JSON list of C-alpha atoms in Angstrom, two decimals:
[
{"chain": "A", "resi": 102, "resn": "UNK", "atom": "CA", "xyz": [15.67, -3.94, -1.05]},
{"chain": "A", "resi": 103, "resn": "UNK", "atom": "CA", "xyz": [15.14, -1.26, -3.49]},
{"chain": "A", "resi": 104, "resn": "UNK", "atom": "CA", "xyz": [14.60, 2.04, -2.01]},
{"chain": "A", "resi": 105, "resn": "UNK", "atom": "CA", "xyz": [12.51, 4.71, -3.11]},
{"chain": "A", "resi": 106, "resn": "UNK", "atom": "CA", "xyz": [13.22, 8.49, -2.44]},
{"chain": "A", "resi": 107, "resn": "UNK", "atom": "CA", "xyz": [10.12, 11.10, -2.72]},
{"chain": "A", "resi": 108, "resn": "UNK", "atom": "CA", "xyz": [10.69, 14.59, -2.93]},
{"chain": "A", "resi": 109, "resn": "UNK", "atom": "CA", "xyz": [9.98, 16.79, -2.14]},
{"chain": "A", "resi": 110, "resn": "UNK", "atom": "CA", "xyz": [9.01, 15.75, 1.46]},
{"chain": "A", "resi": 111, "resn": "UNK", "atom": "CA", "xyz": [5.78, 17.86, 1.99]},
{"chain": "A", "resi": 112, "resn": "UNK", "atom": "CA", "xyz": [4.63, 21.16, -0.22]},
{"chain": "A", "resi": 113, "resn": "UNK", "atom": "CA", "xyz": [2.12, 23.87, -0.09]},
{"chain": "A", "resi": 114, "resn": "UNK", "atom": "CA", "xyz": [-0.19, 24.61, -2.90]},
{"chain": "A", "resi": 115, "resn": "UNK", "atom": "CA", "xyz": [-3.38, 26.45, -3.38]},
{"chain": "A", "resi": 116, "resn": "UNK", "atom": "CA", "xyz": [-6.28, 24.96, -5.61]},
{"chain": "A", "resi": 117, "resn": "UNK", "atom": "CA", "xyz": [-5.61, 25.24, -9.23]},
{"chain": "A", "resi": 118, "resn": "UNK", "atom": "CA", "xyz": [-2.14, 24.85, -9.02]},
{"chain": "A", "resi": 119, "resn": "UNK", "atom": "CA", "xyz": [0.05, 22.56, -10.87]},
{"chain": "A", "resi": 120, "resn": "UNK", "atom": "CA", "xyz": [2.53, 20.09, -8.96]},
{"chain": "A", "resi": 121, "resn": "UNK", "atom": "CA", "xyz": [5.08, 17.44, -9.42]},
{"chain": "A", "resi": 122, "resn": "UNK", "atom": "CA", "xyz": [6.15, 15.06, -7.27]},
{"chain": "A", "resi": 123, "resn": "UNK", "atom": "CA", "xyz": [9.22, 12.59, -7.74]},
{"chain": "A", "resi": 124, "resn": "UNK", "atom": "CA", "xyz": [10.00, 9.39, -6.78]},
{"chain": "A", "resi": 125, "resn": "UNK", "atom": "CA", "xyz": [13.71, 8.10, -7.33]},
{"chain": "A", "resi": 126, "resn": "UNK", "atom": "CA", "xyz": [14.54, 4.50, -7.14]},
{"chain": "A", "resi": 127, "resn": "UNK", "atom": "CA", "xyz": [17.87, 2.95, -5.92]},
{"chain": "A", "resi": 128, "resn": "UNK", "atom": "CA", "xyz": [18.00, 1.06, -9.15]},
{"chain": "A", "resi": 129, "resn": "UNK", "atom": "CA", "xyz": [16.89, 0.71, -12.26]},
{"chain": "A", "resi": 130, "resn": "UNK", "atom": "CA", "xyz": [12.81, -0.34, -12.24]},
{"chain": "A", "resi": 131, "resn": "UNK", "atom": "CA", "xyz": [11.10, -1.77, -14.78]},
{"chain": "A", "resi": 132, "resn": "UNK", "atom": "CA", "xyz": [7.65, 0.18, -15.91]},
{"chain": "A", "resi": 133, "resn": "UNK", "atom": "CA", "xyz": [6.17, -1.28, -12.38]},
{"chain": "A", "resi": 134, "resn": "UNK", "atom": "CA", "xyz": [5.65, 2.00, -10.44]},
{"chain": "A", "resi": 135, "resn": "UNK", "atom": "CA", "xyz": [2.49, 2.96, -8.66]},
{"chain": "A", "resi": 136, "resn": "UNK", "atom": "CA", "xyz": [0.80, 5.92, -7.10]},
{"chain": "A", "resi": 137, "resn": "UNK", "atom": "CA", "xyz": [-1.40, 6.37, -4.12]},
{"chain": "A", "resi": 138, "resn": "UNK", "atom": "CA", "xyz": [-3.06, 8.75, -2.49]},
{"chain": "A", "resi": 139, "resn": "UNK", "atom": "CA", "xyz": [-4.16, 8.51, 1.27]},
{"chain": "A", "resi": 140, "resn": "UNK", "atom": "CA", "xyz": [-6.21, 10.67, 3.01]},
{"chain": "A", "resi": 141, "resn": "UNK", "atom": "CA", "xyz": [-5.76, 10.86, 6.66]},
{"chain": "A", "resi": 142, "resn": "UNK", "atom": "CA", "xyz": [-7.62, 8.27, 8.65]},
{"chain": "A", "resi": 143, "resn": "UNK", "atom": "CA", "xyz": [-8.66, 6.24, 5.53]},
{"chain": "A", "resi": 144, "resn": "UNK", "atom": "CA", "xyz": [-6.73, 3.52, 3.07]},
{"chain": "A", "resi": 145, "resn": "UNK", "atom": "CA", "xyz": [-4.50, 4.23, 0.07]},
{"chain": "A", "resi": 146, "resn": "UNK", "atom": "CA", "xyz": [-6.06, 4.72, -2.99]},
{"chain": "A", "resi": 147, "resn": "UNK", "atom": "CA", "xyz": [-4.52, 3.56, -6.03]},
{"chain": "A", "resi": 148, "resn": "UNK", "atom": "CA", "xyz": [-4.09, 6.69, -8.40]},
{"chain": "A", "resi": 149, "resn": "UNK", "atom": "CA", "xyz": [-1.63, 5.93, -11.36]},
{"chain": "A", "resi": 150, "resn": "UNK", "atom": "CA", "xyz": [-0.06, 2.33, -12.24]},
{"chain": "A", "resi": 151, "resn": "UNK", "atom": "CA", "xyz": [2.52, 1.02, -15.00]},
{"chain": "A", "resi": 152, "resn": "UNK", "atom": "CA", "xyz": [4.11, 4.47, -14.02]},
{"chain": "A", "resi": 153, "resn": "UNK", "atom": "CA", "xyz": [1.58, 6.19, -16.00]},
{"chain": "A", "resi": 154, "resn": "UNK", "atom": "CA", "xyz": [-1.83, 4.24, -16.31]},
{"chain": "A", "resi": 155, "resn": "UNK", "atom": "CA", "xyz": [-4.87, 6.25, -15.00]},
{"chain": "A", "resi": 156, "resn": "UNK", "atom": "CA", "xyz": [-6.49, 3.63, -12.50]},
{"chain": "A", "resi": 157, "resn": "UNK", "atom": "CA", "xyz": [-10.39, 3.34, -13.63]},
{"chain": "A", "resi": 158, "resn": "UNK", "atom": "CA", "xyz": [-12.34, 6.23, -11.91]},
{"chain": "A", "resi": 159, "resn": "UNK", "atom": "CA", "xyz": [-9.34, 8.12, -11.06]},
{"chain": "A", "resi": 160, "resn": "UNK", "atom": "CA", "xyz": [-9.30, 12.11, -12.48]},
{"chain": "A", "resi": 161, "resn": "UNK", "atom": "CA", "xyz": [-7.22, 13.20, -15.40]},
{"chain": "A", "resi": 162, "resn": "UNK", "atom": "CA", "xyz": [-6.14, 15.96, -13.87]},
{"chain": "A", "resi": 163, "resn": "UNK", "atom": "CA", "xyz": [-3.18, 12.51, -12.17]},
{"chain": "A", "resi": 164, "resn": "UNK", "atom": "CA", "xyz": [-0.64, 11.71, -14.57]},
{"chain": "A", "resi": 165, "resn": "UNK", "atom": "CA", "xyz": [2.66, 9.78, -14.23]},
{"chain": "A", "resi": 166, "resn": "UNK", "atom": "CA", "xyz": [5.01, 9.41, -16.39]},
{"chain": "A", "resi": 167, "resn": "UNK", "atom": "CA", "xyz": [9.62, 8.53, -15.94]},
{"chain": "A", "resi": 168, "resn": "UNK", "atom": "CA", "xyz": [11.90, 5.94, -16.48]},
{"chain": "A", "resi": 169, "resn": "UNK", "atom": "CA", "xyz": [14.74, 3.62, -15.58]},
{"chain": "A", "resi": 170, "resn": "UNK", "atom": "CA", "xyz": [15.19, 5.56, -11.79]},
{"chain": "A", "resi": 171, "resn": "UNK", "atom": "CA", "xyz": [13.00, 8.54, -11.59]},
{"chain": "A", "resi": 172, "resn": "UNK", "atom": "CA", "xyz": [9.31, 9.27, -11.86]},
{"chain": "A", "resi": 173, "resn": "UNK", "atom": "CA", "xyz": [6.85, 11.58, -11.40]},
{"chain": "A", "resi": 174, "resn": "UNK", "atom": "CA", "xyz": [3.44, 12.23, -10.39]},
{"chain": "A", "resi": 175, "resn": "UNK", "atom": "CA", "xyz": [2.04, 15.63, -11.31]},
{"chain": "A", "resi": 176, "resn": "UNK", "atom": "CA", "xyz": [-1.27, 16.81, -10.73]},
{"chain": "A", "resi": 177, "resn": "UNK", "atom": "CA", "xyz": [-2.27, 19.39, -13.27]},
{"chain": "A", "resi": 178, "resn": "UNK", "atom": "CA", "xyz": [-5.15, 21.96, -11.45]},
{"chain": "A", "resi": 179, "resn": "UNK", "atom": "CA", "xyz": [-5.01, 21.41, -7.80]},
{"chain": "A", "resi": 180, "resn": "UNK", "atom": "CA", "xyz": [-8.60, 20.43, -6.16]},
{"chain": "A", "resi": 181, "resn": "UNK", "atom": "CA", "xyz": [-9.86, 20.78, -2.55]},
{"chain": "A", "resi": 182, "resn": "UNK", "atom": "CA", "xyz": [-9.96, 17.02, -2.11]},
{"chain": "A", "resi": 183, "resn": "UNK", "atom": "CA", "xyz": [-6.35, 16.37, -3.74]},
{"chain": "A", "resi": 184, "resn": "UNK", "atom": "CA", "xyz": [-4.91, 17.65, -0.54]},
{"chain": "A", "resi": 185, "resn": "UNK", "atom": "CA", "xyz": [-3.19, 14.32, 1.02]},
{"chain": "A", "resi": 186, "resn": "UNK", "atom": "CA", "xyz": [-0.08, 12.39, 0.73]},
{"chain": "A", "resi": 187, "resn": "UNK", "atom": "CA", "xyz": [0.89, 10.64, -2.30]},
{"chain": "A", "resi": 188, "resn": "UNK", "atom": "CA", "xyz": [3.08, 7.77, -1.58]},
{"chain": "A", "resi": 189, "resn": "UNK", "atom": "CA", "xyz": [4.89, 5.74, -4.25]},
{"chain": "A", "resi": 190, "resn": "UNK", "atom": "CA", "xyz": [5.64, 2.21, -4.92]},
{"chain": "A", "resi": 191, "resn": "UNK", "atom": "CA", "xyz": [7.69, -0.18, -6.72]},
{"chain": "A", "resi": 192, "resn": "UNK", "atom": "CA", "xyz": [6.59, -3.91, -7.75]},
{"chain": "A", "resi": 193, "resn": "UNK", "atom": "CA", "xyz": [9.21, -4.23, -10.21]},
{"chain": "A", "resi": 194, "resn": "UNK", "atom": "CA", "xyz": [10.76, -6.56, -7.01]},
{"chain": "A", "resi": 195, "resn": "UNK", "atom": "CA", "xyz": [10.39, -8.12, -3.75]},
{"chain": "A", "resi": 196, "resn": "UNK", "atom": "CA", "xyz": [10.49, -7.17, -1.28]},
{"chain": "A", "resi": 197, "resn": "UNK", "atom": "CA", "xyz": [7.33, -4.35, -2.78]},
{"chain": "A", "resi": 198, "resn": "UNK", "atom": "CA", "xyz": [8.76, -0.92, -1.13]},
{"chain": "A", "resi": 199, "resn": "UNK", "atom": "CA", "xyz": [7.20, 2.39, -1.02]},
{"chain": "A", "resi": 200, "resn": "UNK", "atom": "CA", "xyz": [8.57, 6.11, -0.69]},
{"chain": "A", "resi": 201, "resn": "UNK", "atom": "CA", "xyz": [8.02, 8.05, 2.41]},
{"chain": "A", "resi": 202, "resn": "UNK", "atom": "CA", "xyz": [5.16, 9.91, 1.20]},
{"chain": "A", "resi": 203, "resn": "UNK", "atom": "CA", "xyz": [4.81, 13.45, -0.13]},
{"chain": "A", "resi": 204, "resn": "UNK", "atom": "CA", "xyz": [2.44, 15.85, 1.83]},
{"chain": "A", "resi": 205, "resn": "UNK", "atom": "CA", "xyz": [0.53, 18.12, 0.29]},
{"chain": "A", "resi": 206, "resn": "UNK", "atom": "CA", "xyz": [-0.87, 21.04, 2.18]},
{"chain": "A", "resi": 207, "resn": "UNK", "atom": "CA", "xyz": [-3.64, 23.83, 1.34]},
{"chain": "A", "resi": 208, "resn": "UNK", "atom": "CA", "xyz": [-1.31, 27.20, 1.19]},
{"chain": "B", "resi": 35, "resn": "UNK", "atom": "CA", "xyz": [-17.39, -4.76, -6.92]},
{"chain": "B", "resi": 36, "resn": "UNK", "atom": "CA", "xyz": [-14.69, -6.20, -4.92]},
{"chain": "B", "resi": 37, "resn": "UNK", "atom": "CA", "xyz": [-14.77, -5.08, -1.33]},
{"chain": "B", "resi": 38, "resn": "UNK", "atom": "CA", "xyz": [-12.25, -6.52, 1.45]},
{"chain": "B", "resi": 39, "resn": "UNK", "atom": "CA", "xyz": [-13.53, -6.53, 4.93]},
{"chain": "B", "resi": 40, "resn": "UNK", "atom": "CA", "xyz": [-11.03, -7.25, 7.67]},
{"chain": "B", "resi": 41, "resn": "UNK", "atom": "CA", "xyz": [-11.12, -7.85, 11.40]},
{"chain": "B", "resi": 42, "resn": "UNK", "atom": "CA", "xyz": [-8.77, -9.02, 13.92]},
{"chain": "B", "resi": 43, "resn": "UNK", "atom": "CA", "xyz": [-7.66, -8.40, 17.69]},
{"chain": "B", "resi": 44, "resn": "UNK", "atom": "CA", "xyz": [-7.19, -4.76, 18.29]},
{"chain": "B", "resi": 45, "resn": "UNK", "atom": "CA", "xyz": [-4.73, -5.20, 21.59]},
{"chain": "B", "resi": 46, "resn": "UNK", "atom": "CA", "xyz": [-1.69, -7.07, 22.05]},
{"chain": "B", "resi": 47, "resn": "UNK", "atom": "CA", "xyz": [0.77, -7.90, 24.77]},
{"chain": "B", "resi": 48, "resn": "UNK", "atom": "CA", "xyz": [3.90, -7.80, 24.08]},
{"chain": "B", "resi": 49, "resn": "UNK", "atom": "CA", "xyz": [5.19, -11.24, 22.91]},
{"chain": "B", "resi": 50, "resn": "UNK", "atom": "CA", "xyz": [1.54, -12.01, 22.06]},
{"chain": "B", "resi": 51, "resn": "UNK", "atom": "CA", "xyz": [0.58, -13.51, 18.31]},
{"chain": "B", "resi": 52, "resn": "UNK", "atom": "CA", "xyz": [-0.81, -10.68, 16.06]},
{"chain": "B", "resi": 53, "resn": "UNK", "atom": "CA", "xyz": [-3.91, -12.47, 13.69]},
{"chain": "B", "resi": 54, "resn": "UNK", "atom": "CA", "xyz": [-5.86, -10.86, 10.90]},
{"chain": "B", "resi": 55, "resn": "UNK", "atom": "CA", "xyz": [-8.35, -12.34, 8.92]},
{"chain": "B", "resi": 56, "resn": "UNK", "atom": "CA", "xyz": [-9.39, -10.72, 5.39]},
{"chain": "B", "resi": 57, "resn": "UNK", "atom": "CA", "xyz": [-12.79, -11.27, 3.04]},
{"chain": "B", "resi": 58, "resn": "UNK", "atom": "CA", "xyz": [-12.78, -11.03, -0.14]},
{"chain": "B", "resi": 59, "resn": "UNK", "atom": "CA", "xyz": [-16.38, -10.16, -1.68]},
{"chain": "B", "resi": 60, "resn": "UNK", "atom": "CA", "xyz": [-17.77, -9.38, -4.94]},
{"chain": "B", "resi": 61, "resn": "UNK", "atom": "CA", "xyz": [-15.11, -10.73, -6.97]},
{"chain": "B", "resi": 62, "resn": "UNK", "atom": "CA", "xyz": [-12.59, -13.37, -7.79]},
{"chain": "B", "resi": 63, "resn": "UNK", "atom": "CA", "xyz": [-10.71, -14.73, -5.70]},
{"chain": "B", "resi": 64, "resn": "UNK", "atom": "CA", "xyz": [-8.26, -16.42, -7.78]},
{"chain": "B", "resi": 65, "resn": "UNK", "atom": "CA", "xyz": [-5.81, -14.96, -10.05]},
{"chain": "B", "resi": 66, "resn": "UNK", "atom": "CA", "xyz": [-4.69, -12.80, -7.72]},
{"chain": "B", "resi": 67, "resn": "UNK", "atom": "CA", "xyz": [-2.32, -12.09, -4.85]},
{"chain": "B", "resi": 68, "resn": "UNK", "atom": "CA", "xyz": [-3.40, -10.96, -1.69]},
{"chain": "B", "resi": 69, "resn": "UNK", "atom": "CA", "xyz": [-1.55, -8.74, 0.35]},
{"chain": "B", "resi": 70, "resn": "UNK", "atom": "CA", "xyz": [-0.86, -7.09, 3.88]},
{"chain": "B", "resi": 71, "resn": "UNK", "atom": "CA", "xyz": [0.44, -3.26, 4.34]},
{"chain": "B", "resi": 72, "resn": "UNK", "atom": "CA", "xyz": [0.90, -1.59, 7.89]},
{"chain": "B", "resi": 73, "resn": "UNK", "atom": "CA", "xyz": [1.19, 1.43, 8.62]},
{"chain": "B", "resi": 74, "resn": "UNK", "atom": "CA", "xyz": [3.23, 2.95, 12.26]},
{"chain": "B", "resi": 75, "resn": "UNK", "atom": "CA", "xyz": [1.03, 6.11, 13.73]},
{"chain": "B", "resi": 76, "resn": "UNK", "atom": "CA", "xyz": [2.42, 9.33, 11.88]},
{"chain": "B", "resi": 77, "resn": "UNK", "atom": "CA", "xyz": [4.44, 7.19, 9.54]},
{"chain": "B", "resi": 78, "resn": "UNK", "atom": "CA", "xyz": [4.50, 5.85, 6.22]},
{"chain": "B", "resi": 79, "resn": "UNK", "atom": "CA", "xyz": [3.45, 2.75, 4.15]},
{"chain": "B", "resi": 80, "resn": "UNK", "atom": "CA", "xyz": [5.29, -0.97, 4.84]},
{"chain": "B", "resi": 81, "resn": "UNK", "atom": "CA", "xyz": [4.90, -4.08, 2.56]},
{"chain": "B", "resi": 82, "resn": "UNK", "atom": "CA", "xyz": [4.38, -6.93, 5.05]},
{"chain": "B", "resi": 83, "resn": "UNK", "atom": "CA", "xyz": [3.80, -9.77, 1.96]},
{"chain": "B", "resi": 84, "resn": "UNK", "atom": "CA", "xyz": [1.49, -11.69, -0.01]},
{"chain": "B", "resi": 85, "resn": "UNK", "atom": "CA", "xyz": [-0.01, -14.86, -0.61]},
{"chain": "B", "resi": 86, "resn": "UNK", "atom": "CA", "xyz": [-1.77, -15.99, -4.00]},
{"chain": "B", "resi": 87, "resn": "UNK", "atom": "CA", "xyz": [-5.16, -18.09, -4.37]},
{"chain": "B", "resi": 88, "resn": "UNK", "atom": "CA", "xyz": [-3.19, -21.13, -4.37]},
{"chain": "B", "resi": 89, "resn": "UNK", "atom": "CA", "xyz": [-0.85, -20.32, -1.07]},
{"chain": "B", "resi": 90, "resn": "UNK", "atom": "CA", "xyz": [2.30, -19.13, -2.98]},
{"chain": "B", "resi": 91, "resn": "UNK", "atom": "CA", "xyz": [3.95, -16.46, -0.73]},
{"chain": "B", "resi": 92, "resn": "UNK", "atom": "CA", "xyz": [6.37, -14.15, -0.40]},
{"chain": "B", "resi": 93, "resn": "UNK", "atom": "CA", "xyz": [7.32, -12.19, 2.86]},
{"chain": "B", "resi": 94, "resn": "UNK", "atom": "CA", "xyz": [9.48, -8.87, 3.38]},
{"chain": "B", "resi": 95, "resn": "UNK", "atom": "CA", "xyz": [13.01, -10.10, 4.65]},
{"chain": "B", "resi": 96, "resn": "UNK", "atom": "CA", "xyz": [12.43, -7.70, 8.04]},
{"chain": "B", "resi": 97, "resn": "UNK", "atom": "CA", "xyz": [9.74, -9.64, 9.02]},
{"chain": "B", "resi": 98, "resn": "UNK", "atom": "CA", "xyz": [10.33, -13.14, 7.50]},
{"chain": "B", "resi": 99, "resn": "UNK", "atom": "CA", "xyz": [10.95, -14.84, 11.14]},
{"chain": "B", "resi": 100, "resn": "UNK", "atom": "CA", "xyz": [8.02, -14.12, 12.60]},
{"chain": "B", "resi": 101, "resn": "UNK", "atom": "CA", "xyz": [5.31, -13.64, 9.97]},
{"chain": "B", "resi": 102, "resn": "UNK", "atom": "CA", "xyz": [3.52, -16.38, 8.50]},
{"chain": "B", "resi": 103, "resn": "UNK", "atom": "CA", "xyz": [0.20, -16.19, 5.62]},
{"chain": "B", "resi": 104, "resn": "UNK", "atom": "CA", "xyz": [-2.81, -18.26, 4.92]},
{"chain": "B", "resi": 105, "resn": "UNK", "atom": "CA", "xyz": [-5.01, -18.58, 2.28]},
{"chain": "B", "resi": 106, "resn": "UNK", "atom": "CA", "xyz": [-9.17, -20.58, 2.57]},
{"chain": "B", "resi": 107, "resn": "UNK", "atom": "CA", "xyz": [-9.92, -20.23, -1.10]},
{"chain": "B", "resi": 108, "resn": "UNK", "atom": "CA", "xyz": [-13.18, -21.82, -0.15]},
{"chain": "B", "resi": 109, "resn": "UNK", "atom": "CA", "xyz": [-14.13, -19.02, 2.08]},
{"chain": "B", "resi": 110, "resn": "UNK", "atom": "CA", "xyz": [-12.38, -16.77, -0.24]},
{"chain": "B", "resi": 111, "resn": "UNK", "atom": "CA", "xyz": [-10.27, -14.97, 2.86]},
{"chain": "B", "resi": 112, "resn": "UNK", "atom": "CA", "xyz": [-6.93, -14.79, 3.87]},
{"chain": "B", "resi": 113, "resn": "UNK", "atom": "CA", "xyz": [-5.26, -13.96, 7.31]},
{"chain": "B", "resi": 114, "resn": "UNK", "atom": "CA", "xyz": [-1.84, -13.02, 8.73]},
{"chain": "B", "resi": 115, "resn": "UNK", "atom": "CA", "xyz": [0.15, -14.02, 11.63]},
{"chain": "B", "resi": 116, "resn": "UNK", "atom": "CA", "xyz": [2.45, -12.15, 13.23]},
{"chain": "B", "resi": 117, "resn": "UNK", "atom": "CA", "xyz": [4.62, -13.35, 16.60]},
{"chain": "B", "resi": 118, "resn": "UNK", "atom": "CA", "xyz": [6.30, -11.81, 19.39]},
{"chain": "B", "resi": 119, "resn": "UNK", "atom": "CA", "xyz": [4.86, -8.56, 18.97]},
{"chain": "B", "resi": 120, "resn": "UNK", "atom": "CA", "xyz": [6.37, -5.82, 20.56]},
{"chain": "B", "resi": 121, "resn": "UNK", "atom": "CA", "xyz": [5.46, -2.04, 20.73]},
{"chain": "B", "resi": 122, "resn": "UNK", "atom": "CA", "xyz": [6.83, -1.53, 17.28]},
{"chain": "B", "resi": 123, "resn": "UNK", "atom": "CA", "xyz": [4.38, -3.52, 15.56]},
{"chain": "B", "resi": 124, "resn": "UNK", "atom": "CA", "xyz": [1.73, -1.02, 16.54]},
{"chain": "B", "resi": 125, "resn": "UNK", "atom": "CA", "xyz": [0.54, 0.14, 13.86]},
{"chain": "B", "resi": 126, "resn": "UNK", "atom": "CA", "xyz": [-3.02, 0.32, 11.43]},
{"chain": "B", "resi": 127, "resn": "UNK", "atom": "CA", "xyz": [-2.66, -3.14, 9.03]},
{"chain": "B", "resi": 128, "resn": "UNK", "atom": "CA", "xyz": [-4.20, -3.07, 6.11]},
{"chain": "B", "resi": 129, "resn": "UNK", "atom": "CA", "xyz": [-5.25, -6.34, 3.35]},
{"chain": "B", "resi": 130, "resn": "UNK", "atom": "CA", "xyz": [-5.40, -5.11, 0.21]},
{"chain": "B", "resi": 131, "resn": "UNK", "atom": "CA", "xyz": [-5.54, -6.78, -3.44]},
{"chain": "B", "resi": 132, "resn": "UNK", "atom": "CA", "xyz": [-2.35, -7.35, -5.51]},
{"chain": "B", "resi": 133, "resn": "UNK", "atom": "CA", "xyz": [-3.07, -6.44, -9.26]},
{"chain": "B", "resi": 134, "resn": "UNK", "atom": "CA", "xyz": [0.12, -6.90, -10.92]},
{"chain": "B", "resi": 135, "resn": "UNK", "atom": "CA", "xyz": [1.65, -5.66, -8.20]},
{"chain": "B", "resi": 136, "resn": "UNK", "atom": "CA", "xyz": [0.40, -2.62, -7.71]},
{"chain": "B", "resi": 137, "resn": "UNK", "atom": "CA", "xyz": [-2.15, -2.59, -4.74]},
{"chain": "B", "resi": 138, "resn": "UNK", "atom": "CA", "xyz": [-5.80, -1.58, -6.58]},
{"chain": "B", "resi": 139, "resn": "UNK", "atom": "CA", "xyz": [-8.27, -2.68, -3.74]},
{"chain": "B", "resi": 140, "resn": "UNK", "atom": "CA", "xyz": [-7.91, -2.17, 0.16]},
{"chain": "B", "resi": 141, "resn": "UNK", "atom": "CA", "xyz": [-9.98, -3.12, 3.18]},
{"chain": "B", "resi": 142, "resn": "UNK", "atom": "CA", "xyz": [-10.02, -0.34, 5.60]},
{"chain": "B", "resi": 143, "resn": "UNK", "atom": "CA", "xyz": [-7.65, -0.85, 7.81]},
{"chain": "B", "resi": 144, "resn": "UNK", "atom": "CA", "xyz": [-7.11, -2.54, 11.55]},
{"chain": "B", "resi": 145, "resn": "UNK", "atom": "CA", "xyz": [-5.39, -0.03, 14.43]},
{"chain": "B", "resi": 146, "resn": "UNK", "atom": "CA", "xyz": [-3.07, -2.99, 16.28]},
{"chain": "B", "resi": 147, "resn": "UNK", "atom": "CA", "xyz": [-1.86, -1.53, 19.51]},
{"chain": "B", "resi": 148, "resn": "UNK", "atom": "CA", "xyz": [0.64, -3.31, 21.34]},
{"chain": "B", "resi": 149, "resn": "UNK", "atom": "CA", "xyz": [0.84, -2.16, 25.52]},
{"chain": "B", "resi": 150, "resn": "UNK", "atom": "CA", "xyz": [1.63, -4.11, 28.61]}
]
């Protein structure tokens, strides 16, 4: 199974900052990389697909973008409700795998 | 728009047969895969499998032997089986809609705790 590494692990921010976080495959993935964000107590929320197509309804302030075995979320001006963890998730094979999730906390 | 609603037995035994059933409302049914993510208290995301409109699955190899996927097009829901539960398997299970892959719609979840 392809594994996915996120880093880093968790992070502290404050609102209006910018972050990255990046998601390293085991192998080389075709352009079938996906973001979500989940907020705790509710589902996943699909945030960036195709490793960098806005889902419909999602903020432009979540962009992806990488290649071949890393990628990377960033999220340009931090927001009071962006504070979750962003997990990240191949379909480019089966088994489907995702990261361990990246935390990110008010600072 | 497409909304999944889920339901299922909340409390296992160990041993016991883990079933979920998911609904699939507001929107097509076929042309899509359908799939099943848990998720262990405190922990992270796992791909259980999927099953398409017309009963085409595929299963994650760590749970292969004792997972098993339907599919009532008619009723336009889907359900999963697991067996032999153990404490392990406690987790929150979600369905959830397979774009291309990528996961775009999710029901809201089912906590599945397994005690004696």
């Amino acid at each position: 199974a392809i594994q996915l590494t996120q880093s880093p692990s968790s992070l502290a921010a404050s609102v209006g900052d910018k972050i990255t976080i990046t998601c390293r495959a085991s192998q080389v993935l075709r352009s079938a990389v996906a973001w979500y964000q989940q907020i705790p107590g509710k589902a996943p929320k699909l945030l960036i697909y195709d490793v960098s197509e806005l889902e419909s309804g999602v903020s432009s302030r979540f962009s992806g973008s990488g290649s071949g075995t890393e990628f990377v979320l960033s999220i340009s001006s931090l927001q009071p409700e962006d504070f979750a963890t962003y997990y990240c998730q191949q379909y480019s094979d089966y088994p489907r795998t995702f990261g361990r999730g990246t935390t990110v906390d008010i600072k | 728009q497409v909304q999944l609603q889920q339901w299922g037995a909340g409390l296992l035994k160990p041993s016991e047969t883990l079933s979920l059933t998911c609904a699939v409302s507001g929107g097509s049914f076929s042309g899509h895969y359908w799939s099943w993510v848990r998720q262990p208290p405190g922990k992270g995301l796992e791909w259980i499998g999927e099953i398409s409109h017309r009963g085409s699955i595929n299963i994650s190899p760590s749970l292969q032997s004792r997972v098993s996927m339907s599919v009532d097009t008619s009723a336009k829901q889907f359900s999963l089986r697991l067996t032999s539960v153990t404490a392990a398997d406690t987790a929150v299970y979600y369905c959830a809609r397979a774009g291309w892959g990528n996961l775009d719609i999710w029901g809201r979840g089912t906590q599945v705790s397994v005690s004696s």
